[in-house]
Coordinates of C-alpha atoms (C1' of nucleotides) in Angstrom, one line a residue:
Chain J
X1 CA 47.1 19.0 -12.6
X2 CA 47.0 15.3 -13.2
X3 CA 46.4 13.0 -10.3
X4 CA 48.9 10.2 -9.9
X5 CA 46.3 7.5 -9.9
X6 CA 43.0 8.8 -11.2
X7 CA 40.3 6.2 -10.3
X8 CA 37.7 8.0 -12.2
X9 CA 37.3 8.8 -15.9
X10 CA 38.5 12.4 -16.4
X11 CA 36.1 13.7 -19.0
X12 CA 34.9 17.1 -19.8
X13 CA 31.4 15.9 -19.4
X14 CA 29.6 12.8 -18.2
X15 CA 30.7 9.9 -20.3
X16 CA 29.4 6.6 -19.3
X17 CA 31.9 3.7 -19.2
X18 CA 32.3 2.0 -22.6
X19 CA 29.9 -0.8 -21.9
X20 CA 27.4 0.7 -19.5
X21 CA 25.1 -2.1 -18.3
X22 CA 21.5 -1.4 -18.7
X23 CA 20.0 0.2 -15.5
X24 CA 18.8 -3.0 -13.7
X25 CA 16.9 -4.6 -16.6
X26 CA 13.6 -5.8 -15.5
X27 CA 12.9 -9.0 -17.3
X28 CA 9.5 -9.6 -15.8
X29 CA 7.3 -8.2 -13.1
X30 CA 8.3 -11.0 -10.7
X31 CA 11.9 -10.0 -10.9
X32 CA 11.1 -6.4 -10.0
X33 CA 9.1 -7.6 -7.1
X34 CA 12.0 -9.7 -5.8
X35 CA 14.4 -6.7 -6.1
X36 CA 11.9 -4.6 -4.2
X37 CA 11.8 -7.2 -1.5
X38 CA 15.6 -6.8 -1.0
X39 CA 15.1 -3.1 -0.4
X40 CA 12.2 -3.6 1.9
X41 CA 14.1 -6.0 4.1
X42 CA 17.2 -3.8 4.1
X43 CA 15.4 -0.6 5.0
X44 CA 12.9 -2.2 7.3
X45 CA 15.5 -4.0 9.3
X46 CA 17.8 -1.0 9.3
X47 CA 15.2 1.3 10.8
X48 CA 13.8 -1.3 13.2
X49 CA 17.2 -2.1 14.7
X50 CA 18.0 1.6 14.7
X51 CA 15.6 2.6 17.4
X52 CA 17.0 -0.1 19.7
X53 CA 20.6 1.0 19.0
X54 CA 19.8 4.5 20.0
X55 CA 18.6 3.4 23.4
X56 CA 21.5 1.0 23.9
X57 CA 24.4 3.4 23.0
X58 CA 23.7 5.5 26.1
X59 CA 24.4 2.4 28.1
X60 CA 27.6 1.5 26.3
X61 CA 26.0 -1.6 25.0
X62 CA 26.0 -2.8 21.4
X63 CA 23.6 -4.7 19.2
X64 CA 25.2 -7.9 20.1
X65 CA 24.4 -7.4 23.7
X66 CA 20.8 -6.7 22.9
X67 CA 20.4 -9.8 20.9
X68 CA 21.7 -12.0 23.7
X69 CA 19.5 -10.1 26.2
X70 CA 16.5 -10.5 24.0
X71 CA 16.7 -14.2 23.5
X72 CA 17.5 -14.9 27.1
X73 CA 14.5 -12.9 28.0
X74 CA 12.4 -14.8 25.5
X75 CA 13.8 -18.2 26.7
X76 CA 14.4 -18.1 30.5
X77 CA 16.8 -20.9 31.3
X78 CA 18.2 -21.2 27.8
X79 CA 21.6 -22.8 27.7
X80 CA 24.8 -21.4 26.2
X81 CA 24.5 -23.8 23.3
X82 CA 21.0 -22.8 22.7
X83 CA 21.9 -19.2 22.5
X84 CA 24.9 -20.0 20.2
X85 CA 22.6 -21.8 17.8
X86 CA 20.1 -18.9 17.6
X87 CA 22.7 -16.2 17.2
X88 CA 24.9 -18.4 14.9
X89 CA 28.1 -17.1 16.3
X90 CA 31.1 -18.9 17.9
X91 CA 31.2 -19.3 21.7
X92 CA 34.3 -17.1 21.8
X93 CA 32.2 -14.3 20.3
X94 CA 29.3 -14.9 22.7
X95 CA 31.7 -14.9 25.7
X96 CA 32.6 -11.2 25.3
X97 CA 29.0 -10.2 25.2
X98 CA 27.7 -12.6 27.8
X99 CA 30.5 -12.0 30.3
X100 CA 29.8 -8.3 30.0
X101 CA 26.1 -8.8 30.6
X102 CA 26.8 -11.0 33.6
X103 CA 29.4 -8.7 35.0
X104 CA 27.0 -5.7 34.8
X105 CA 24.3 -7.8 36.5
X106 CA 21.9 -8.1 33.6
X107 CA 22.1 -11.8 33.3
X108 CA 22.3 -14.6 35.9
X109 CA 23.1 -18.2 35.5
X110 CA 22.6 -21.4 37.5
X111 CA 23.7 -25.0 37.0
X112 CA 21.2 -27.3 35.4
X113 CA 19.4 -29.8 37.6
X114 CA 19.5 -33.0 35.6
X115 CA 22.7 -32.0 33.8
X116 CA 24.9 -29.9 35.9
X117 CA 27.2 -29.0 33.0
X118 CA 24.5 -26.7 31.7
X119 CA 24.5 -23.1 32.5
X120 CA 20.9 -22.0 32.5
X121 CA 20.7 -18.3 31.7
X122 CA 18.1 -15.9 33.0
X123 CA 17.6 -12.2 33.1
X124 CA 18.0 -10.6 36.5
X125 CA 15.6 -7.9 37.6
X126 CA 18.0 -5.3 36.2
X127 CA 18.3 -7.2 32.9
X128 CA 14.6 -7.5 32.7
X129 CA 14.2 -3.8 33.2
X130 CA 16.8 -3.0 30.5
X131 CA 15.2 -5.4 28.0
X132 CA 11.8 -3.7 28.7
X133 CA 13.3 -0.3 28.0
X134 CA 14.8 -1.3 24.7
X135 CA 11.7 -3.3 23.8
X136 CA 9.5 -0.3 24.4
X137 CA 11.2 1.6 21.6
X138 CA 10.8 -1.2 19.1
X139 CA 7.3 -2.0 20.3
X140 CA 6.2 1.6 19.6
X141 CA 7.6 1.3 16.1
X142 CA 5.9 -2.0 15.4
X143 CA 2.7 -0.8 17.0
X144 CA 2.5 2.2 14.8
X145 CA 3.3 0.1 11.7
X146 CA 0.7 -2.5 12.6
X147 CA -2.0 0.0 13.3
X148 CA -1.2 1.8 10.1
X149 CA -1.6 -1.3 7.9
X150 CA -4.3 -3.3 9.6
X151 CA -4.6 -6.8 10.9
X152 CA -4.8 -8.5 7.5
X153 CA -1.5 -7.0 6.4
X154 CA 0.1 -8.0 9.7
X155 CA -1.0 -11.5 9.0
X156 CA 0.6 -11.4 5.6
X157 CA 3.8 -10.0 7.0
X158 CA 4.0 -12.8 9.5
X159 CA 3.5 -15.4 6.8
X160 CA 6.2 -14.0 4.6
X161 CA 8.8 -13.6 7.3
X162 CA 8.0 -17.1 8.5
X163 CA 8.4 -18.5 5.0
X164 CA 11.7 -16.8 4.7
X165 CA 13.1 -18.6 7.8
X166 CA 14.9 -21.9 7.8
X167 CA 13.0 -24.9 8.9
X168 CA 14.5 -25.0 12.4
X169 CA 13.7 -21.4 13.1
X170 CA 10.1 -22.0 12.1
X171 CA 9.9 -24.9 14.4
X172 CA 11.4 -22.8 17.2
X173 CA 8.8 -20.1 16.7
X174 CA 6.0 -22.6 16.7
X175 CA 7.2 -23.9 20.0
X176 CA 7.8 -27.3 18.5
X177 CA 11.5 -27.0 18.3
X178 CA 14.3 -26.0 20.6
X179 CA 16.8 -23.2 20.2
X180 CA 19.4 -25.7 19.2
X181 CA 17.4 -26.4 16.0
X182 CA 17.5 -22.9 14.7
Chain U
X1 CA 38.4 -28.3 43.0
X2 CA 37.2 -24.8 43.5
X3 CA 37.3 -22.3 40.6
X4 CA 39.0 -19.0 41.3
X5 CA 36.2 -17.0 40.0
X6 CA 33.0 -19.0 39.7
X7 CA 30.6 -17.1 37.5
X8 CA 27.7 -19.4 38.1
X9 CA 25.8 -20.4 41.2
X10 CA 27.3 -23.7 42.4
X11 CA 24.2 -25.5 43.6
X12 CA 23.4 -29.2 43.9
X13 CA 20.3 -28.7 41.8
X14 CA 18.7 -26.0 39.7
X15 CA 18.1 -23.1 42.0
X16 CA 16.9 -20.0 40.2
X17 CA 18.5 -16.7 41.2
X18 CA 16.8 -15.2 44.3
X19 CA 14.5 -12.9 42.4
X20 CA 13.8 -14.8 39.2
X21 CA 11.9 -12.6 36.9
X22 CA 8.7 -14.1 35.5
X23 CA 9.4 -15.7 32.1
X24 CA 8.5 -12.9 29.8
X25 CA 5.2 -11.8 31.3
X26 CA 2.7 -11.2 28.6
X27 CA 0.5 -8.3 29.7
X28 CA -1.8 -8.4 26.7
X29 CA -2.0 -10.1 23.4
X30 CA -0.6 -7.0 21.6
X31 CA 2.6 -7.2 23.6
X32 CA 3.1 -10.9 22.6
X33 CA 2.5 -9.9 19.0
X34 CA 5.2 -7.2 19.2
X35 CA 7.7 -9.6 20.8
X36 CA 6.9 -12.2 18.1
X37 CA 7.7 -9.5 15.5
X38 CA 11.1 -9.0 16.9
X39 CA 11.8 -12.7 16.4
X40 CA 10.3 -12.7 12.9
X41 CA 12.5 -9.9 11.8
X42 CA 15.6 -11.4 13.3
X43 CA 15.2 -14.9 11.9
X44 CA 13.8 -13.7 8.6
X45 CA 16.6 -11.2 8.0
X46 CA 19.2 -13.7 9.3
X47 CA 18.2 -16.4 6.8
X48 CA 17.6 -14.0 3.9
X49 CA 21.1 -12.5 4.1
X50 CA 22.6 -15.9 4.8
X51 CA 22.0 -17.2 1.3
X52 CA 23.8 -14.2 -0.1
X53 CA 26.7 -14.5 2.2
X54 CA 27.2 -18.1 1.2
X55 CA 27.7 -17.0 -2.5
X56 CA 29.9 -14.1 -1.6
X57 CA 32.3 -15.9 0.7
X58 CA 33.7 -17.9 -2.3
X59 CA 34.6 -14.6 -3.9
X60 CA 36.3 -13.2 -0.8
X61 CA 33.7 -10.5 -0.6
X62 CA 31.7 -9.6 2.5
X63 CA 28.2 -8.4 3.2
X64 CA 29.3 -4.8 3.0
X65 CA 30.5 -5.3 -0.5
X66 CA 27.2 -6.8 -1.5
X67 CA 25.2 -3.9 0.0
X68 CA 27.2 -1.4 -2.1
X69 CA 27.0 -3.6 -5.2
X70 CA 23.2 -3.9 -4.7
X71 CA 22.5 -0.2 -4.3
X72 CA 24.7 0.8 -7.2
X73 CA 22.9 -1.7 -9.3
X74 CA 19.6 -0.4 -8.2
X75 CA 20.7 3.2 -8.8
X76 CA 23.0 3.5 -11.7
X77 CA 24.8 6.8 -11.5
X78 CA 24.4 7.1 -7.8
X79 CA 26.8 9.5 -6.1
X80 CA 29.1 8.6 -3.2
X81 CA 27.0 10.8 -0.9
X82 CA 23.9 9.0 -2.0
X83 CA 25.4 5.6 -1.2
X84 CA 26.6 6.9 2.2
X85 CA 23.1 8.1 3.0
X86 CA 21.5 4.7 2.2
X87 CA 24.1 2.6 4.0
X88 CA 24.4 5.0 6.9
X89 CA 28.1 4.5 7.3
X90 CA 31.0 6.9 7.2
X91 CA 32.9 7.6 4.0
X92 CA 36.0 6.1 5.4
X93 CA 34.1 2.8 5.9
X94 CA 32.7 3.0 2.4
X95 CA 36.1 3.7 0.9
X96 CA 37.5 0.3 1.8
X97 CA 34.5 -1.5 0.3
X98 CA 34.2 0.8 -2.8
X99 CA 37.9 0.8 -3.6
X100 CA 37.9 -3.0 -3.5
X101 CA 35.0 -3.2 -5.9
X102 CA 36.6 -0.6 -8.2
X103 CA 40.0 -2.3 -8.1
X104 CA 38.4 -5.7 -8.9
X105 CA 36.5 -4.2 -11.8
X106 CA 33.0 -4.6 -10.4
X107 CA 32.3 -0.9 -10.2
X108 CA 33.0 2.0 -12.6
X109 CA 32.8 5.7 -12.0
X110 CA 32.6 8.8 -14.1
X111 CA 32.6 12.5 -13.3
X112 CA 29.2 14.2 -13.3
X113 CA 28.2 16.4 -16.2
X114 CA 26.6 19.4 -14.4
X115 CA 28.7 19.0 -11.3
X116 CA 32.1 17.5 -12.0
X117 CA 32.9 17.0 -8.3
X118 CA 30.4 14.1 -8.3
X119 CA 31.5 10.5 -8.9
X120 CA 28.7 8.7 -10.6
X121 CA 28.9 5.1 -9.8
X122 CA 27.8 2.3 -12.1
X123 CA 28.2 -1.5 -12.2
X124 CA 30.5 -2.8 -14.9
X125 CA 29.5 -5.8 -16.9
X126 CA 31.5 -7.9 -14.4
X127 CA 29.8 -6.2 -11.5
X128 CA 26.4 -6.7 -13.0
X129 CA 27.1 -10.4 -13.5
X130 CA 28.2 -10.7 -9.9
X131 CA 25.2 -8.9 -8.6
X132 CA 22.9 -11.2 -10.7
X133 CA 24.6 -14.2 -9.3
X134 CA 24.1 -13.2 -5.7
X135 CA 20.6 -11.9 -6.4
X136 CA 19.7 -15.3 -7.9
X137 CA 20.1 -16.9 -4.5
X138 CA 18.0 -14.4 -2.7
X139 CA 15.4 -14.3 -5.5
X140 CA 14.9 -18.0 -5.2
X141 CA 14.3 -17.7 -1.4
X142 CA 11.9 -14.8 -1.9
X143 CA 10.1 -16.5 -4.8
X144 CA 9.6 -19.7 -2.7
X145 CA 8.3 -17.6 0.2
X146 CA 6.0 -15.5 -2.0
X147 CA 4.6 -18.6 -3.7
X148 CA 4.0 -20.3 -0.5
X149 CA 1.9 -17.6 1.1
X150 CA 0.1 -16.1 -1.8
X151 CA -0.2 -12.6 -3.3
X152 CA -2.4 -11.2 -0.5
X153 CA 0.1 -12.0 2.2
X154 CA 2.9 -10.5 0.0
X155 CA 0.9 -7.3 -0.1
X156 CA 0.7 -7.3 3.7
X157 CA 4.4 -8.0 4.0
X158 CA 5.2 -5.0 1.8
X159 CA 2.9 -2.7 3.7
X160 CA 4.3 -3.6 7.1
X161 CA 8.0 -3.4 6.0
X162 CA 7.2 -0.1 4.4
X163 CA 5.5 1.2 7.5
X164 CA 8.6 0.2 9.5
X165 CA 10.9 2.5 7.4
X166 CA 11.8 6.0 8.1
X167 CA 10.0 8.6 6.0
X168 CA 13.0 9.2 3.7
X169 CA 13.4 5.6 2.9
X170 CA 9.7 5.3 2.0
X171 CA 10.0 8.3 -0.3
X172 CA 13.1 6.7 -1.9
X173 CA 11.2 3.5 -2.5
X174 CA 8.3 5.4 -4.0
X175 CA 10.6 7.1 -6.4
X176 CA 9.7 10.5 -5.0
X177 CA 12.9 10.9 -3.0
X178 CA 16.6 10.7 -3.6
X179 CA 19.1 8.3 -1.9
X180 CA 20.3 11.3 0.1
X181 CA 16.9 11.4 1.9
X182 CA 17.1 7.9 3.3
Chain A
dT1 C1' 37.3 -45.9 33.4
dG2 C1' 37.4 -43.6 29.0
dG3 C1' 35.0 -41.0 25.6
dA4 C1' 31.8 -37.5 24.6
dT5 C1' 29.6 -33.2 25.8
dA6 C1' 29.0 -28.4 27.8
dG7 C1' 31.3 -24.7 28.7
dG8 C1' 35.3 -21.5 29.5
dT9 C1' 39.5 -19.2 28.0
dC10 C1' 43.8 -17.6 25.7
dA11 C1' 45.9 -15.9 21.6
dG12 C1' 45.8 -14.1 17.2
dT13 C1' 43.4 -12.3 13.1
dA14 C1' 39.7 -10.4 10.0
dT15 C1' 35.8 -7.5 8.9
dT16 C1' 33.2 -3.7 9.5
dA17 C1' 32.7 0.3 11.6
dT18 C1' 34.1 4.5 14.2
dT19 C1' 36.4 9.5 15.3
dG20 C1' 39.4 13.1 13.9
dA21 C1' 42.2 15.5 10.9
dC22 C1' 43.7 16.9 6.6
dT23 C1' 43.8 17.5 1.4
dT24 C1' 42.2 18.4 -3.4
dA25 C1' 39.0 19.8 -6.8
dA26 C1' 35.0 22.1 -8.1
dT27 C1' 31.0 24.8 -7.2
dT28 C1' 28.6 28.6 -5.2
dT29 C1' 28.2 32.9 -3.1
dG30 C1' 29.2 37.6 -1.5
Chain R
dC1 C1' 37.2 37.6 -8.5
dA2 C1' 38.0 35.9 -3.6
dA3 C1' 36.0 33.3 0.0
dA4 C1' 33.2 29.9 1.6
dT5 C1' 31.1 25.6 0.8
dT6 C1' 30.6 21.1 -1.0
dA7 C1' 32.0 16.3 -2.8
dA8 C1' 35.2 13.3 -2.4
dG9 C1' 39.6 11.0 -1.1
dT10 C1' 42.9 9.7 2.4
dC11 C1' 45.9 8.8 6.6
dA12 C1' 45.9 7.3 11.3
dA13 C1' 44.1 5.3 15.3
dT14 C1' 40.5 2.8 17.7
dA15 C1' 36.3 0.0 18.6
dA16 C1' 32.9 -3.7 18.0
dT17 C1' 32.0 -7.9 16.3
dA18 C1' 33.3 -12.0 14.6
dC19 C1' 36.6 -15.6 13.2
dT20 C1' 40.2 -19.9 13.7
dG21 C1' 42.8 -22.7 16.5
dA22 C1' 44.2 -24.6 20.6
dC23 C1' 43.6 -26.1 25.1
dC24 C1' 41.4 -26.7 29.7
dT25 C1' 37.8 -28.2 33.3
dA26 C1' 33.7 -30.3 34.8
dT27 C1' 30.3 -33.5 34.0
dC28 C1' 27.8 -37.2 32.0
dC29 C1' 27.3 -41.6 30.0
dA30 C1' 28.3 -46.2 28.2

DNA sequence: TGGATAGGTCAGTATTATTGACTTAATTTG
DNA sequence: CAAATTAAGTCAATAATACTGACCTATCCA
């Protein structure tokens, strides 16, 4: 029986498409290394965030909530603008996440002293406890990885990840730049 | 004028919430290192994927399309099930992305030889060209980073990212496991 | 006082993903 | 061979995350 719209080649045996591209032609060793890096980053990031997601889903919170929680915890008193710059999302998108965290009592805010337009964001005790819980899962994963590879490899990891970042993010991590620069 | 529902503490000056948690108390150096790792992964991954996104948005394609394109390119003849295992999404989600790539002529498929239920996915010439273009942007970023930090650091980066992965993903990258194991 | 800035919000839309149910074709198994 | 299983496709509804565009208030600054 013929399908109305066969998307696949209906052959009696495996017949590659007319002009089958060579299976990822490796021009030089450097090229292969770069492609491997793509995989490393994908799987490493996937499995690193996965352990956090598992903890969060029980609390009806998503990855976006965790990101906000994390960076508020890392930067007590951060402004909304600062958070927007780090997360690189629009304020309408942050609003959903941030209002949920505030409504649930994870995040508190206070008007700035010098500039009272600013909303200085902080974690509440409850928020701090939640962040600690989620962090514990990721900390265990990192700790295992770090112990498995040794301090020299960890140093290399830090250097590469750092080099991958934009200039502003590097400055932020060095403590020589503000969240707004990221 | 009073707001109906003031979400923030209306104070004359900066008054932290009653029980302000200490600004990310660092218990030991290891703890700080783990927290730094969270930041490294976030910013590194953010800026790595960002260069690809910029190329893709001109072609009306999203990050999901690129992920499928990448792993089909890396694994010519991969099955739908294999792709699903790597991406860790449902087949209904993959369908949208994959059908778009097939309709646009980036991906071709053929029935398997031994098992004709299988749809063996490959990149067409056009798909291969697109993947190359997107890869070029990421390759440049990685190449710059690798050159800046030296081969020893690169080796450390690889070891840490590898250790962060789940067992199945490690086996896949070693070539000793199939996509289904990831 | 008027413009710029920080922030909030409403409305609509897009992307990526989900759950659940159902179908077809092909393989495997009793 | 019939029944169960597997690979894949599809329809429908929903959720999470993000977007554009517009408009508003409060505050700061020149």
